[in-house]
Amino acid sequence: MSIDDSTETFSAPAASADGRAARPVRPVALITGASSGIGAATADRLHAMGWSLLLSGTDAGRLHTVAARTGGRVLAEDLNAAEGPGRLAERALATAGRVDALVASAGIGWRGPFSAMPPEVLAEMVTVDLAAPLQLSRALLPGMLERGRGRIVLLGSMAGQVGVGGEAAYAAVKGGLSLFAESLWYELRGTGVGVRIILPGVVDTPFFARRGTPFHRTRPRPLPPESIADSIARTITGNRSRVFAPHWLALPARLHGAAPGVFRRLADRFA
């Protein structure tokens, strides 16, 4: 069975019965990387859907701007620090009492020959892009399992499905994240808790400027971060466990899996 066959759907937390008319309880989402790009767009989207938000990011000014327009609570933590993910999970639970959805969208990139990659950048990428989402998931899953509902939403990449020259380390950590999602999906079947992996191609965010190399191709055209936020919102409330964005990227991913030699020849030809 593949990860796309999930039948879990998200249900909002129930209100406590006290003899009076129950008021709806707003579900709580913790979003990392919420100061810009996909994280900020996801905050806007979930706010419009009535979610209560806990926001973490690296740019304090932008993070507070996102919080001001969404009513979110700022929980700034350095995910590259040894205790950062654990502290963030503890603060989230202390602030809201529970987390119904983790949206792990924080990440860094780097482009160039792997032999020239600075060791400190490699270490930070492995920590922020791979280890931190795993640590946050580990810390928040017990509460979700106890309540019988929840979502772990991970931001992967098409690079982690097929590999990309000049981005070996980035493809490796995103590939690891995809396999983590696949494996965790099997563990969580029937629990009411779902794991989701979003696999975008190129997205128009500050990511490329921060990695030190702008996006230089004419195709595919970068997607707006709002489109990825819509995919995240749909997969939280729906039952799709793996989402390519745009959807046609599923075709080269399948070709890569079925005929890697053919895929490589096409990749060489079309760069």
CSV table of C-alpha atoms in Angstrom, one decimal:
chain,number,residue,atom,x,y,z
A,1,MET,CA,0.0,0.0,0.0
A,2,SER,CA,1.4,3.4,-0.9
A,3,ILE,CA,1.3,6.6,1.2
A,4,ASP,CA,-1.4,8.0,-1.1
A,5,ASP,CA,-4.0,5.5,0.1
A,6,SER,CA,-4.7,7.1,3.5
A,7,THR,CA,-8.3,7.3,4.6
A,8,GLU,CA,-7.8,9.3,7.8
A,9,THR,CA,-9.7,12.6,7.9
A,10,PHE,CA,-9.2,15.4,10.4
A,11,SER,CA,-11.9,16.2,13.0
A,12,ALA,CA,-11.8,19.3,15.1
A,13,PRO,CA,-11.4,18.9,18.9
A,14,ALA,CA,-14.6,18.5,20.7
A,15,ALA,CA,-15.9,21.1,23.2
A,16,SER,CA,-16.3,20.1,26.8
A,17,ALA,CA,-19.9,19.5,27.9
A,18,ASP,CA,-20.9,21.7,30.9
A,19,GLY,CA,-24.7,21.8,30.6
A,20,ARG,CA,-24.6,24.9,28.4
A,21,ALA,CA,-24.5,25.3,24.7
A,22,ALA,CA,-21.0,24.2,23.6
A,23,ARG,CA,-18.9,26.7,21.8
A,24,PRO,CA,-16.7,25.4,18.9
A,25,VAL,CA,-13.1,24.7,19.9
A,26,ARG,CA,-10.5,26.1,17.6
A,27,PRO,CA,-7.9,23.6,16.5
A,28,VAL,CA,-4.3,24.6,17.1
A,29,ALA,CA,-1.5,24.5,14.5
A,30,LEU,CA,2.2,25.0,15.2
A,31,ILE,CA,3.9,26.4,12.1
A,32,THR,CA,7.7,26.5,11.7
A,33,GLY,CA,9.3,28.8,9.2
A,34,ALA,CA,6.3,31.1,9.6
A,35,SER,CA,8.1,34.4,9.2
A,36,SER,CA,8.0,34.3,5.4
A,37,GLY,CA,7.3,32.2,2.3
A,38,ILE,CA,5.2,29.0,2.6
A,39,GLY,CA,5.0,29.2,6.4
A,40,ALA,CA,3.6,32.7,6.4
A,41,ALA,CA,1.1,31.9,3.6
A,42,THR,CA,0.0,28.8,5.5
A,43,ALA,CA,-0.6,30.9,8.6
A,44,ASP,CA,-2.8,33.2,6.6
A,45,ARG,CA,-4.7,30.2,5.1
A,46,LEU,CA,-5.3,28.4,8.4
A,47,HIS,CA,-6.3,31.7,10.1
A,48,ALA,CA,-9.0,32.1,7.5
A,49,MET,CA,-10.2,28.6,8.3
A,50,GLY,CA,-10.5,29.4,12.0
A,51,TRP,CA,-7.4,27.8,13.4
A,52,SER,CA,-5.5,29.1,16.4
A,53,LEU,CA,-1.8,29.5,15.5
A,54,LEU,CA,1.5,29.1,17.2
A,55,LEU,CA,4.2,30.7,15.0
A,56,SER,CA,8.0,30.0,14.9
A,57,GLY,CA,10.5,31.6,12.6
A,58,THR,CA,13.9,33.3,12.3
A,59,ASP,CA,13.0,36.8,11.3
A,60,ALA,CA,11.5,38.4,14.4
A,61,GLY,CA,10.1,41.5,12.7
A,62,ARG,CA,8.3,39.5,9.9
A,63,LEU,CA,7.1,36.9,12.4
A,64,HIS,CA,5.4,39.5,14.6
A,65,THR,CA,3.8,41.0,11.4
A,66,VAL,CA,2.4,37.6,10.5
A,67,ALA,CA,1.2,37.2,14.1
A,68,ALA,CA,-0.5,40.6,14.1
A,69,ARG,CA,-2.6,39.8,11.0
A,70,THR,CA,-3.5,36.2,12.0
A,71,GLY,CA,-3.8,36.5,15.8
A,72,GLY,CA,-1.1,33.9,16.2
A,73,ARG,CA,1.3,33.6,19.2
A,74,VAL,CA,5.0,34.0,18.5
A,75,LEU,CA,7.2,31.2,19.8
A,76,ALA,CA,10.6,32.0,18.4
A,77,GLU,CA,13.2,29.2,18.8
A,78,ASP,CA,16.4,28.4,17.0
A,79,LEU,CA,15.8,25.0,15.4
A,80,ASN,CA,19.5,24.7,14.7
A,81,ALA,CA,20.2,24.7,18.5
A,82,ALA,CA,20.6,21.4,20.2
A,83,GLU,CA,17.6,21.9,22.5
A,84,GLY,CA,15.6,24.2,20.1
A,85,PRO,CA,13.0,21.7,18.8
A,86,GLY,CA,12.4,20.3,22.2
A,87,ARG,CA,11.9,23.8,23.8
A,88,LEU,CA,9.6,24.8,20.9
A,89,ALA,CA,7.4,21.7,21.5
A,90,GLU,CA,7.3,22.3,25.3
A,91,ARG,CA,6.4,26.0,24.8
A,92,ALA,CA,3.7,25.2,22.3
A,93,LEU,CA,2.0,22.7,24.6
A,94,ALA,CA,2.4,25.1,27.6
A,95,THR,CA,0.9,27.9,25.6
A,96,ALA,CA,-2.1,26.2,24.0
A,97,GLY,CA,-2.5,23.0,25.9
A,98,ARG,CA,-2.3,20.9,22.8
A,99,VAL,CA,-1.2,20.9,19.2
A,100,ASP,CA,-3.6,19.5,16.6
A,101,ALA,CA,-1.3,20.0,13.6
A,102,LEU,CA,2.4,20.5,13.1
A,103,VAL,CA,3.3,22.2,9.9
A,104,ALA,CA,7.1,21.8,9.6
A,105,SER,CA,8.0,24.3,6.8
A,106,ALA,CA,11.3,25.7,8.1
A,107,GLY,CA,14.3,24.9,6.0
A,108,ILE,CA,17.5,26.1,4.4
A,109,GLY,CA,19.1,25.4,1.1
A,110,TRP,CA,22.5,25.6,-0.6
A,111,ARG,CA,23.6,25.2,-4.2
A,112,GLY,CA,27.0,24.3,-5.6
A,113,PRO,CA,29.4,21.3,-5.8
A,114,PHE,CA,29.1,19.1,-2.7
A,115,SER,CA,32.9,19.1,-2.3
A,116,ALA,CA,32.7,22.9,-1.8
A,117,MET,CA,29.8,22.9,0.7
A,118,PRO,CA,30.9,24.6,4.0
A,119,PRO,CA,30.8,22.0,6.8
A,120,GLU,CA,28.8,24.3,9.0
A,121,VAL,CA,26.1,24.8,6.3
A,122,LEU,CA,25.9,21.0,5.8
A,123,ALA,CA,25.4,20.5,9.6
A,124,GLU,CA,22.8,23.2,9.8
A,125,MET,CA,20.9,21.8,6.8
A,126,VAL,CA,20.8,18.3,8.3
A,127,THR,CA,19.6,19.7,11.6
A,128,VAL,CA,17.0,22.2,10.5
A,129,ASP,CA,15.6,20.4,7.4
A,130,LEU,CA,15.6,16.8,8.8
A,131,ALA,CA,16.4,16.4,12.4
A,132,ALA,CA,14.2,19.2,13.7
A,133,PRO,CA,11.0,18.0,12.0
A,134,LEU,CA,11.6,14.5,13.4
A,135,GLN,CA,12.2,15.8,16.9
A,136,LEU,CA,9.1,18.0,16.8
A,137,SER,CA,7.1,15.1,15.6
A,138,ARG,CA,8.4,12.9,18.3
A,139,ALA,CA,7.6,15.5,21.0
A,140,LEU,CA,4.0,16.2,19.7
A,141,LEU,CA,2.8,12.8,18.6
A,142,PRO,CA,2.1,11.3,22.1
A,143,GLY,CA,-0.6,14.0,22.8
A,144,MET,CA,-2.1,13.5,19.3
A,145,LEU,CA,-2.3,9.8,19.8
A,146,GLU,CA,-3.8,10.2,23.2
A,147,ARG,CA,-6.6,12.4,21.8
A,148,GLY,CA,-7.0,10.2,18.7
A,149,ARG,CA,-6.6,13.0,16.2
A,150,GLY,CA,-3.9,15.2,14.7
A,151,ARG,CA,-1.7,15.9,11.7
A,152,ILE,CA,2.0,15.9,11.1
A,153,VAL,CA,2.6,17.9,7.9
A,154,LEU,CA,6.1,17.9,6.4
A,155,LEU,CA,7.5,20.1,3.7
A,156,GLY,CA,9.5,17.9,1.4
A,157,SER,CA,10.7,18.7,-2.2
A,158,MET,CA,10.8,17.2,-5.6
A,159,ALA,CA,14.6,17.2,-5.2
A,160,GLY,CA,14.1,14.5,-2.6
A,161,GLN,CA,12.3,12.3,-5.1
A,162,VAL,CA,14.6,12.5,-8.1
A,163,GLY,CA,17.9,14.2,-7.0
A,164,VAL,CA,19.2,17.5,-8.4
A,165,GLY,CA,22.8,18.3,-9.5
A,166,GLY,CA,24.3,20.9,-7.3
A,167,GLU,CA,21.9,20.2,-4.5
A,168,ALA,CA,23.1,16.8,-3.3
A,169,ALA,CA,22.8,17.5,0.5
A,170,TYR,CA,19.4,19.3,0.1
A,171,ALA,CA,18.0,16.3,-2.0
A,172,ALA,CA,19.4,13.9,0.6
A,173,VAL,CA,17.7,15.5,3.6
A,174,LYS,CA,14.4,16.0,1.7
A,175,GLY,CA,14.6,12.3,0.6
A,176,GLY,CA,15.1,11.3,4.2
A,177,LEU,CA,12.0,13.4,5.2
A,178,SER,CA,9.9,11.6,2.6
A,179,LEU,CA,11.0,8.2,3.8
A,180,PHE,CA,10.2,9.2,7.4
A,181,ALA,CA,6.7,10.2,6.3
A,182,GLU,CA,6.2,6.9,4.5
A,183,SER,CA,7.4,4.9,7.5
A,184,LEU,CA,5.4,6.9,10.0
A,185,TRP,CA,2.3,6.6,7.8
A,186,TYR,CA,2.4,2.8,8.4
A,187,GLU,CA,2.8,3.2,12.1
A,188,LEU,CA,-0.2,5.7,12.4
A,189,ARG,CA,-2.8,3.8,10.4
A,190,GLY,CA,-6.0,3.6,12.4
A,191,THR,CA,-5.0,6.0,15.1
A,192,GLY,CA,-6.8,9.1,13.9
A,193,VAL,CA,-3.4,10.8,13.5
A,194,GLY,CA,-2.2,11.3,9.9
A,195,VAL,CA,1.2,12.2,8.4
A,196,ARG,CA,1.4,14.3,5.3
A,197,ILE,CA,4.3,15.1,2.9
A,198,ILE,CA,4.1,18.1,0.5
A,199,LEU,CA,6.4,17.8,-2.5
A,200,PRO,CA,6.7,21.1,-4.3
A,201,GLY,CA,8.9,21.9,-7.3
A,202,VAL,CA,10.0,25.5,-7.5
A,203,VAL,CA,8.3,28.0,-5.2
A,204,ASP,CA,8.6,31.8,-5.3
A,205,THR,CA,10.0,32.5,-1.8
A,206,PRO,CA,13.1,34.0,-0.3
A,207,PHE,CA,14.6,30.5,-0.2
A,208,PHE,CA,16.7,30.9,-3.3
A,209,ALA,CA,18.2,34.2,-2.2
A,210,ARG,CA,19.0,32.8,1.1
A,211,ARG,CA,20.8,29.7,-0.4
A,212,GLY,CA,23.1,32.1,-2.3
A,213,THR,CA,22.0,31.2,-5.8
A,214,PRO,CA,18.8,32.6,-7.5
A,215,PHE,CA,16.5,30.4,-9.5
A,216,HIS,CA,17.8,30.7,-13.1
A,217,ARG,CA,15.6,28.5,-15.2
A,218,THR,CA,12.6,29.6,-17.3
A,219,ARG,CA,10.8,26.3,-16.7
A,220,PRO,CA,9.1,25.3,-14.6
A,221,ARG,CA,7.8,28.6,-13.5
A,222,PRO,CA,7.9,29.1,-9.7
A,223,LEU,CA,4.6,28.7,-7.9
A,224,PRO,CA,3.4,31.3,-5.5
A,225,PRO,CA,3.7,30.2,-1.8
A,226,GLU,CA,-0.1,30.6,-1.5
A,227,SER,CA,-0.7,27.7,-3.8
A,228,ILE,CA,1.5,25.4,-1.5
A,229,ALA,CA,-0.4,26.8,1.5
A,230,ASP,CA,-3.7,25.8,-0.1
A,231,SER,CA,-2.3,22.3,-0.6
A,232,ILE,CA,-1.2,22.1,3.0
A,233,ALA,CA,-4.7,23.2,4.2
A,234,ARG,CA,-6.4,20.7,1.9
A,235,THR,CA,-4.2,17.8,3.1
A,236,ILE,CA,-4.7,18.6,6.7
A,237,THR,CA,-8.5,18.4,6.5
A,238,GLY,CA,-8.6,15.8,3.7
A,239,ASN,CA,-7.1,12.3,3.2
A,240,ARG,CA,-4.3,12.8,0.7
A,241,SER,CA,-1.0,11.8,2.3
A,242,ARG,CA,1.4,12.8,-0.4
A,243,VAL,CA,0.9,15.9,-2.6
A,244,PHE,CA,3.0,17.0,-5.5
A,245,ALA,CA,2.8,20.7,-6.4
A,246,PRO,CA,2.1,21.1,-9.2
A,247,HIS,CA,0.4,17.8,-9.5
A,248,TRP,CA,2.1,16.9,-12.8
A,249,LEU,CA,5.4,16.4,-11.0
A,250,ALA,CA,4.1,13.0,-10.0
A,251,LEU,CA,4.8,11.8,-13.5
A,252,PRO,CA,8.6,12.4,-13.5
A,253,ALA,CA,8.8,11.1,-10.0
A,254,ARG,CA,7.1,7.8,-11.2
A,255,LEU,CA,9.3,7.7,-14.3
A,256,HIS,CA,12.4,8.1,-12.0
A,257,GLY,CA,11.2,5.1,-9.9
A,258,ALA,CA,10.3,2.9,-12.8
A,259,ALA,CA,13.1,3.7,-15.3
A,260,PRO,CA,15.9,5.7,-13.7
A,261,GLY,CA,18.1,5.4,-16.8
A,262,VAL,CA,15.5,7.0,-19.0
A,263,PHE,CA,14.9,9.7,-16.5
A,264,ARG,CA,18.6,10.6,-16.3
A,265,ARG,CA,18.9,10.8,-20.1
A,266,LEU,CA,15.9,13.1,-20.2
A,267,ALA,CA,17.2,15.2,-17.2
A,268,ASP,CA,20.6,15.6,-19.0
A,269,ARG,CA,18.9,16.7,-22.2
A,270,PHE,CA,16.5,19.2,-20.6
A,271,ALA,CA,18.8,20.2,-17.8
